[in-house]
PDB file of C-alpha atoms in Angstrom:
ATOM      1  CA  MET A  25      -2.009 -28.376 -51.166  1.00 53.00           C
ATOM      2  CA  ASP A  26       0.631 -29.080 -48.514  1.00 70.00           C
ATOM      3  CA  ALA A  27       1.130 -25.357 -47.955  1.00 69.00           C
ATOM      4  CA  ARG A  28      -2.592 -24.916 -47.227  1.00 71.00           C
ATOM      5  CA  ILE A  29      -2.541 -27.696 -44.638  1.00 70.00           C
ATOM      6  CA  ILE A  30       0.544 -26.236 -42.972  1.00 70.00           C
ATOM      7  CA  VAL A  31      -1.063 -22.759 -42.863  1.00 61.00           C
ATOM      8  CA  LEU A  32      -4.261 -24.278 -41.445  1.00 61.00           C
ATOM      9  CA  LEU A  33      -2.349 -26.215 -38.776  1.00 62.00           C
ATOM     10  CA  ILE A  34      -0.329 -23.144 -37.793  1.00 70.00           C
ATOM     11  CA  SER A  35      -3.537 -21.077 -37.563  1.00 61.00           C
ATOM     12  CA  VAL A  36      -5.196 -23.670 -35.334  1.00 59.00           C
ATOM     13  CA  LEU A  37      -2.084 -23.808 -33.163  1.00 60.00           C
ATOM     14  CA  PHE A  38      -2.052 -20.011 -32.737  1.00 56.00           C
ATOM     15  CA  LEU A  39      -5.754 -19.936 -31.874  1.00 52.00           C
ATOM     16  CA  ASN A  40      -5.285 -22.634 -29.222  1.00 57.00           C
ATOM     17  CA  CYS A  41      -2.305 -20.787 -27.736  1.00 51.00           C
ATOM     18  CA  GLU A  42      -4.288 -17.538 -27.662  1.00 51.00           C
ATOM     19  CA  ARG A  43      -7.186 -19.253 -25.840  1.00 52.00           C
ATOM     20  CA  LYS A  44      -4.780 -20.795 -23.316  1.00 49.00           C
ATOM     21  CA  ILE A  45      -3.196 -17.389 -22.646  1.00 46.00           C
ATOM     22  CA  ASP A  46      -6.673 -15.871 -22.135  1.00 44.00           C
ATOM     23  CA  ARG A  47      -7.568 -18.671 -19.676  1.00 46.00           C
ATOM     24  CA  ASP A  48      -4.262 -18.207 -17.830  1.00 45.00           C
ATOM     25  CA  VAL A  49      -4.806 -14.445 -17.546  1.00 41.00           C
ATOM     26  CA  LYS A  50      -8.346 -14.974 -16.215  1.00 41.00           C
ATOM     27  CA  LYS A  51      -7.004 -17.571 -13.763  1.00 46.00           C
ATOM     28  CA  ASP A  52      -4.297 -15.140 -12.539  1.00 49.00           C
ATOM     29  CA  VAL A  53      -6.858 -12.351 -12.062  1.00 44.00           C
ATOM     30  CA  LEU A  54      -9.123 -14.730 -10.123  1.00 51.00           C
ATOM     31  CA  LYS A  55      -6.214 -15.967  -7.998  1.00 67.00           C
ATOM     32  CA  LYS A  56      -5.159 -12.369  -7.222  1.00 70.00           C
ATOM     33  CA  LYS A  57      -8.732 -11.526  -6.177  1.00 77.00           C
ATOM     34  CA  GLU A  58      -8.927 -14.647  -3.985  1.00 80.00           C
ATOM     35  CA  ALA A  59      -5.545 -13.885  -2.409  1.00 80.00           C
ATOM     36  CA  ASN A  60      -6.509 -10.301  -1.564  1.00 82.00           C
ATOM     37  CA  GLU A  61      -9.880 -11.355  -0.125  1.00 87.00           C
ATOM     38  CA  PHE A  62      -8.255 -14.136   1.901  1.00 86.00           C
ATOM     39  CA  VAL A  63      -5.496 -11.906   3.330  1.00 87.00           C
ATOM     40  CA  ALA A  64      -7.936  -9.062   4.064  1.00 88.00           C
ATOM     41  CA  GLU A  65     -10.229 -11.413   5.979  1.00 90.00           C
ATOM     42  CA  ASN A  66      -7.398 -13.056   7.945  1.00 90.00           C
ATOM     43  CA  ILE A  67      -4.791 -10.312   8.320  1.00 90.00           C
ATOM     44  CA  ASN A  68      -5.119 -10.196  12.111  1.00 90.00           C
ATOM     45  CA  ILE A  69      -4.479 -13.937  12.323  1.00 90.00           C
ATOM     46  CA  LEU A  70      -1.591 -13.897   9.838  1.00 90.00           C
ATOM     47  CA  ILE A  71       0.188 -10.971  11.498  1.00 89.00           C
ATOM     48  CA  ASP A  72      -0.157 -12.186  15.060  1.00 87.00           C
ATOM     49  CA  SER A  73       2.275 -12.248  17.988  1.00 84.00           C
ATOM     50  CA  VAL A  74       4.256  -9.258  16.724  1.00 84.00           C
ATOM     51  CA  GLU A  75       4.635  -8.133  20.347  1.00 82.00           C
ATOM     52  CA  SER A  76       7.247 -10.851  20.826  1.00 81.00           C
ATOM     53  CA  PHE A  77       9.584  -8.778  18.621  1.00 82.00           C
ATOM     54  CA  ASP A  78       9.008  -5.563  20.599  1.00 78.00           C
ATOM     55  CA  MET A  79      12.078  -5.092  22.805  1.00 73.00           C
ATOM     56  CA  SER A  80      10.576  -2.004  24.457  1.00 69.00           C
ATOM     57  CA  LYS A  81       8.143  -4.309  26.309  1.00 69.00           C
ATOM     58  CA  TYR A  82      10.916  -6.228  28.100  1.00 67.00           C
ATOM     59  CA  SER A  83      11.975  -4.870  31.487  1.00 62.00           C
ATOM     60  CA  LYS A  84      15.693  -5.239  30.707  1.00 65.00           C
ATOM     61  CA  PHE A  85      15.397  -2.760  27.859  1.00 60.00           C
ATOM     62  CA  LYS A  86      13.007  -0.175  29.382  1.00 62.00           C
ATOM     63  CA  LYS A  87      15.931   2.063  30.392  1.00 67.00           C
ATOM     64  CA  LEU A  88      17.207   2.185  26.793  1.00 69.00           C
ATOM     65  CA  LYS A  89      14.018   3.903  25.574  1.00 68.00           C
ATOM     66  CA  ILE A  90      13.692   1.806  22.437  1.00 71.00           C
ATOM     67  CA  GLU A  91      11.065   3.224  20.110  1.00 75.00           C
ATOM     68  CA  LYS A  92       8.143   1.085  18.977  1.00 79.00           C
ATOM     69  CA  PHE A  93       8.811  -0.586  15.631  1.00 84.00           C
ATOM     70  CA  LYS A  94       6.594  -0.336  12.562  1.00 86.00           C
ATOM     71  CA  ILE A  95       5.440  -3.215  10.381  1.00 87.00           C
ATOM     72  CA  SER A  96       6.455  -3.384   6.716  1.00 87.00           C
ATOM     73  CA  LEU A  97       4.307  -5.853   4.796  1.00 88.00           C
ATOM     74  CA  ALA A  98       5.600  -7.064   1.429  1.00 86.00           C
ATOM     75  CA  ASP A  99       3.196  -5.912  -1.272  1.00 84.00           C
ATOM     76  CA  SER A 100       3.095  -9.302  -2.979  1.00 81.00           C
ATOM     77  CA  ILE A 101       2.764 -12.990  -2.180  1.00 80.00           C
ATOM     78  CA  ILE A 102       5.494 -15.144  -3.682  1.00 74.00           C
ATOM     79  CA  THR A 103       3.798 -18.256  -5.008  1.00 73.00           C
ATOM     80  CA  GLU A 104       5.052 -21.272  -6.903  1.00 62.00           C
ATOM     81  CA  GLU A 105       3.102 -22.241  -9.976  1.00 59.00           C
ATOM     82  CA  ASN A 106       2.856 -26.036  -9.756  1.00 52.00           C
ATOM     83  CA  SER A 107       2.486 -26.787 -13.472  1.00 53.00           C
ATOM     84  CA  PHE A 108       5.813 -25.221 -14.478  1.00 51.00           C
ATOM     85  CA  GLY A 109       7.666 -24.853 -11.176  1.00 51.00           C
ATOM     86  CA  ALA A 110       8.042 -21.137 -11.874  1.00 51.00           C
ATOM     87  CA  PHE A 111       7.513 -18.472  -9.219  1.00 58.00           C
ATOM     88  CA  PHE A 112       5.205 -15.507  -9.610  1.00 61.00           C
ATOM     89  CA  ASN A 113       3.960 -12.684  -7.407  1.00 73.00           C
ATOM     90  CA  LEU A 114       0.381 -11.973  -6.422  1.00 78.00           C
ATOM     91  CA  ARG A 115       0.128  -8.232  -5.769  1.00 81.00           C
ATOM     92  CA  LEU A 116      -1.729  -7.159  -2.648  1.00 84.00           C
ATOM     93  CA  ASP A 117      -4.044  -4.149  -2.573  1.00 84.00           C
ATOM     94  CA  LYS A 118      -3.848  -1.473   0.118  1.00 87.00           C
ATOM     95  CA  LYS A 119      -7.441  -2.338   1.056  1.00 87.00           C
ATOM     96  CA  ILE A 120      -6.234  -5.422   2.933  1.00 85.00           C
ATOM     97  CA  LEU A 121      -4.837  -3.147   5.653  1.00 88.00           C
ATOM     98  CA  GLU A 122      -8.271  -1.708   6.508  1.00 88.00           C
ATOM     99  CA  ASN A 123      -9.136  -4.668   8.760  1.00 86.00           C
ATOM    100  CA  TYR A 124      -5.810  -4.749  10.606  1.00 89.00           C
ATOM    101  CA  LYS A 125      -6.210  -3.974  14.298  1.00 90.00           C
ATOM    102  CA  SER A 126      -3.020  -3.370  16.241  1.00 86.00           C
ATOM    103  CA  ASP A 127      -1.053  -0.731  18.110  1.00 86.00           C
ATOM    104  CA  TYR A 128       1.680  -1.058  15.500  1.00 87.00           C
ATOM    105  CA  GLU A 129       1.688   1.057  12.346  1.00 89.00           C
ATOM    106  CA  ILE A 130       1.630  -1.032   9.165  1.00 87.00           C
ATOM    107  CA  LYS A 131       2.281  -0.245   5.507  1.00 88.00           C
ATOM    108  CA  LEU A 132       2.799  -2.110   2.238  1.00 86.00           C
ATOM    109  CA  VAL A 133       6.331  -1.957   0.841  1.00 87.00           C
ATOM    110  CA  GLN A 134       7.972  -3.162  -2.356  1.00 82.00           C
ATOM    111  CA  ASN A 135      11.470  -3.645  -0.997  1.00 77.00           C
ATOM    112  CA  HIS A 136      12.619  -4.593   2.454  1.00 73.00           C
ATOM    113  CA  LYS A 137      15.230  -2.397   4.082  1.00 74.00           C
ATOM    114  CA  GLU A 138      17.375  -3.889   6.828  1.00 76.00           C
ATOM    115  CA  ASP A 139      16.304  -1.630   9.669  1.00 76.00           C
ATOM    116  CA  ILE A 140      15.647  -2.638  13.269  1.00 75.00           C
ATOM    117  CA  ARG A 141      12.813  -0.122  13.448  1.00 82.00           C
ATOM    118  CA  TYR A 142      10.751  -2.218  11.004  1.00 87.00           C
ATOM    119  CA  LEU A 143       9.332  -5.698  11.378  1.00 89.00           C
ATOM    120  CA  PHE A 144       9.250  -7.111   7.855  1.00 91.00           C
ATOM    121  CA  VAL A 145       6.348  -9.481   7.142  1.00 91.00           C
ATOM    122  CA  GLN A 146       6.181 -11.528   3.963  1.00 90.00           C
ATOM    123  CA  PHE A 147       3.567 -13.997   2.718  1.00 89.00           C
ATOM    124  CA  SER A 148       4.564 -16.904   0.498  1.00 88.00           C
ATOM    125  CA  ASN A 149       3.484 -20.309  -0.790  1.00 87.00           C
ATOM    126  CA  PHE A 150      -0.193 -19.418  -0.879  1.00 86.00           C
ATOM    127  CA  THR A 151      -2.503 -22.169  -2.078  1.00 83.00           C
ATOM    128  CA  ILE A 152      -6.278 -22.120  -2.142  1.00 83.00           C
ATOM    129  CA  ASP A 153      -8.674 -24.845  -3.234  1.00 82.00           C
ATOM    130  CA  ASP A 154     -12.440 -24.660  -2.788  1.00 79.00           C
ATOM    131  CA  ASN A 155     -12.591 -24.923   1.035  1.00 87.00           C
ATOM    132  CA  VAL A 156      -8.937 -25.275   2.040  1.00 90.00           C
ATOM    133  CA  ALA A 157      -6.169 -22.656   2.083  1.00 89.00           C
ATOM    134  CA  GLU A 158      -2.535 -22.597   3.211  1.00 90.00           C
ATOM    135  CA  ILE A 159      -0.062 -19.741   3.505  1.00 91.00           C
ATOM    136  CA  SER A 160       3.428 -19.222   4.939  1.00 92.00           C
ATOM    137  CA  VAL A 161       4.224 -16.058   6.886  1.00 92.00           C
ATOM    138  CA  ARG A 162       7.749 -14.851   7.629  1.00 93.00           C
ATOM    139  CA  LYS A 163       8.342 -12.144  10.247  1.00 92.00           C
ATOM    140  CA  LYS A 164      11.840 -10.671  10.518  1.00 91.00           C
ATOM    141  CA  ILE A 165      13.459  -7.845  12.438  1.00 88.00           C
ATOM    142  CA  GLY A 166      17.229  -7.534  12.763  1.00 82.00           C
ATOM    143  CA  ILE A 167      18.571 -11.054  13.326  1.00 84.00           C
ATOM    144  CA  SER A 168      15.284 -12.386  14.753  1.00 85.00           C
ATOM    145  CA  MET A 169      12.965 -14.301  12.468  1.00 89.00           C
ATOM    146  CA  VAL A 170       9.911 -16.533  12.724  1.00 92.00           C
ATOM    147  CA  LYS A 171       8.331 -18.485   9.881  1.00 94.00           C
ATOM    148  CA  ASP A 172       4.904 -20.069  10.323  1.00 93.00           C
ATOM    149  CA  ARG A 173       2.558 -22.061   8.090  1.00 94.00           C
ATOM    150  CA  TYR A 174      -1.163 -21.409   8.522  1.00 94.00           C
ATOM    151  CA  TYR A 175      -3.871 -23.896   7.527  1.00 96.00           C
ATOM    152  CA  PHE A 176      -7.452 -22.705   7.006  1.00 94.00           C
ATOM    153  CA  GLN A 177     -10.762 -24.312   6.182  1.00 93.00           C
ATOM    154  CA  LYS A 178     -13.798 -22.492   4.818  1.00 90.00           C
ATOM    155  CA  LYS A 179     -17.068 -22.951   6.696  1.00 91.00           C
ATOM    156  CA  ASN A 180     -20.195 -20.906   6.029  1.00 90.00           C
ATOM    157  CA  ASN A 181     -18.253 -18.579   3.685  1.00 87.00           C
ATOM    158  CA  LYS A 182     -15.752 -17.728   6.452  1.00 90.00           C
ATOM    159  CA  TRP A 183     -12.138 -18.876   6.720  1.00 90.00           C
ATOM    160  CA  ILE A 184     -11.416 -20.675  10.005  1.00 91.00           C
ATOM    161  CA  LEU A 185      -7.857 -21.259  11.221  1.00 93.00           C
ATOM    162  CA  LYS A 186      -7.351 -24.993  11.662  1.00 94.00           C
ATOM    163  CA  LYS A 187      -3.654 -25.140  12.502  1.00 92.00           C
ATOM    164  CA  LYS A 188      -0.572 -22.994  12.804  1.00 91.00           C
ATOM    165  CA  LYS A 189       2.767 -24.718  12.410  1.00 91.00           C
ATOM    166  CA  LEU A 190       6.107 -23.147  13.392  1.00 90.00           C
ATOM    167  CA  LEU A 191       8.621 -23.760  10.596  1.00 88.00           C
ATOM    168  CA  SER A 192      11.621 -21.847  11.982  1.00 81.00           C
TER     169      SER A 192
END
């Protein structure tokens, strides 16, 4: 009799774990979709002021004939999962680059190479709740780096930038 109860309890435990895993997978898929839609809609806001890194635009350096840099965008958003404190990556699709309007060439990359011909852009700490979203953006080239935090609010199914905060 005790063996039957133990088997029943173990079965119920496994079924609950399986349901939780299914919910977590669905949640991750939904979060990835939301992240890609959010970044695609706001890519021109998130990757702004890249001209400040372009040394070829400064008169002191015009004689050196510095070539225009390219933008390398990390192909994933590093995000902290609040319930466990663990980090995970949200993969970005190439489709997010379709809306990007700039004179600078941009591509998704897996790994960042230290090269002064590439401005490396990385998104992190992305959170989204109903009508509010936040994301950190780090831009780095050589020894120059800027990290900003962007705050958005959704109005009429469109994300509106509310505030941009310089972190470093």
